[in-house]
Amino acid sequence: MVRCQKTAKILLLMLLVLMLSALVLTGCQSQPVDQSANPPAPVGEKEPGTAMGSATVEGFPPPASHAIEGRENCGTCHNEGVGGAPKTPHPELTVCRQCHV
């Protein structure tokens, strides 16, 4: 009887871990961004909630001058300077948000 209870507890714990894992994984899916309601500002214009215009510290990279949501692939514009975007001096570095916060 004790062995049966121990097995039932282990199975219950495994089921709980499985359910929590499924819950976490389904909540981490990328959601499409609808920019029709809030289109991005043109390059060089400040968007609400961005750091553009804030003082930069000498020796540190400049902050992103526009909202990032929906535009996570920075190289699309900044590798070639598309649409007036500042051209990156280091296109081989692809994790832009590591430094440009």
CSV table of N, CA and C in Angstrom, one decimal, residues 4 8 10 19 24 34 39 44 47 50 52 57 60 62-63 65-66 75 77 82 84 87 89 93 95-96:
chain,number,residue,atom,x,y,z
A,4,CYS,N,2.3,1.9,-3.4
A,4,CYS,CA,1.3,2.4,-4.3
A,4,CYS,C,1.1,3.9,-4.2
A,8,ALA,N,1.9,6.9,-6.9
A,8,ALA,CA,0.8,7.8,-7.2
A,8,ALA,C,1.3,9.3,-7.0
A,10,ILE,N,4.5,10.3,-7.3
A,10,ILE,CA,5.5,10.5,-8.3
A,10,ILE,C,4.7,10.8,-9.6
A,19,MET,N,2.2,19.7,-17.1
A,19,MET,CA,1.2,20.7,-17.3
A,19,MET,C,1.8,22.1,-17.2
A,24,VAL,N,3.8,27.2,-19.9
A,24,VAL,CA,4.9,28.1,-20.1
A,24,VAL,C,5.2,28.2,-21.6
A,34,ASP,N,0.5,44.1,-35.0
A,34,ASP,CA,-0.3,44.9,-35.9
A,34,ASP,C,0.1,46.4,-35.9
A,39,PRO,N,1.5,52.9,-36.4
A,39,PRO,CA,2.6,52.7,-37.4
A,39,PRO,C,3.9,53.3,-36.8
A,44,GLY,N,14.3,59.1,-37.5
A,44,GLY,CA,14.7,60.4,-37.0
A,44,GLY,C,13.7,61.0,-36.1
A,47,GLU,N,9.5,58.3,-31.0
A,47,GLU,CA,8.3,57.6,-30.8
A,47,GLU,C,8.1,57.6,-29.3
A,50,THR,N,10.5,55.9,-26.1
A,50,THR,CA,11.8,55.6,-26.6
A,50,THR,C,12.8,56.5,-26.0
A,52,MET,N,15.2,58.1,-27.6
A,52,MET,CA,15.8,59.1,-28.5
A,52,MET,C,15.9,60.5,-27.9
A,57,VAL,N,26.2,58.5,-22.9
A,57,VAL,CA,27.5,58.5,-22.2
A,57,VAL,C,28.6,58.2,-23.1
A,60,PHE,N,29.9,54.7,-24.7
A,60,PHE,CA,28.8,53.8,-24.8
A,60,PHE,C,28.1,53.9,-26.1
A,62,PRO,N,25.0,54.4,-28.7
A,62,PRO,CA,23.7,55.2,-28.6
A,62,PRO,C,22.5,54.3,-28.4
A,63,PRO,N,21.5,54.8,-27.7
A,63,PRO,CA,20.3,54.0,-27.5
A,63,PRO,C,19.5,53.9,-28.9
A,65,SER,N,16.7,54.6,-31.4
A,65,SER,CA,16.0,55.9,-31.5
A,65,SER,C,14.5,55.7,-31.9
A,66,HIS,N,14.1,54.4,-31.9
A,66,HIS,CA,12.7,54.1,-32.3
A,66,HIS,C,12.3,52.9,-31.5
A,75,GLY,N,19.4,44.6,-38.7
A,75,GLY,CA,20.2,44.6,-39.9
A,75,GLY,C,19.4,44.9,-41.2
A,77,CYS,N,17.5,47.3,-41.9
A,77,CYS,CA,17.7,48.7,-42.3
A,77,CYS,C,19.1,49.2,-42.0
A,82,VAL,N,19.1,51.7,-45.0
A,82,VAL,CA,17.8,51.8,-45.7
A,82,VAL,C,16.9,52.9,-45.1
A,84,GLY,N,17.3,56.0,-44.7
A,84,GLY,CA,18.0,57.1,-43.8
A,84,GLY,C,18.4,56.5,-42.5
A,87,LYS,N,23.9,53.7,-40.8
A,87,LYS,CA,24.5,52.5,-41.2
A,87,LYS,C,25.4,52.0,-40.1
A,89,PRO,N,28.5,50.4,-38.1
A,89,PRO,CA,29.9,50.2,-38.4
A,89,PRO,C,30.4,48.8,-38.2
A,93,LEU,N,28.2,42.0,-36.0
A,93,LEU,CA,27.5,41.8,-34.7
A,93,LEU,C,26.0,41.9,-34.8
A,95,VAL,N,23.5,40.8,-32.5
A,95,VAL,CA,22.6,40.9,-31.3
A,95,VAL,C,22.7,42.4,-30.8
A,96,CYS,N,22.0,43.3,-31.6
A,96,CYS,CA,22.1,44.7,-31.4
A,96,CYS,C,21.7,45.1,-30.0
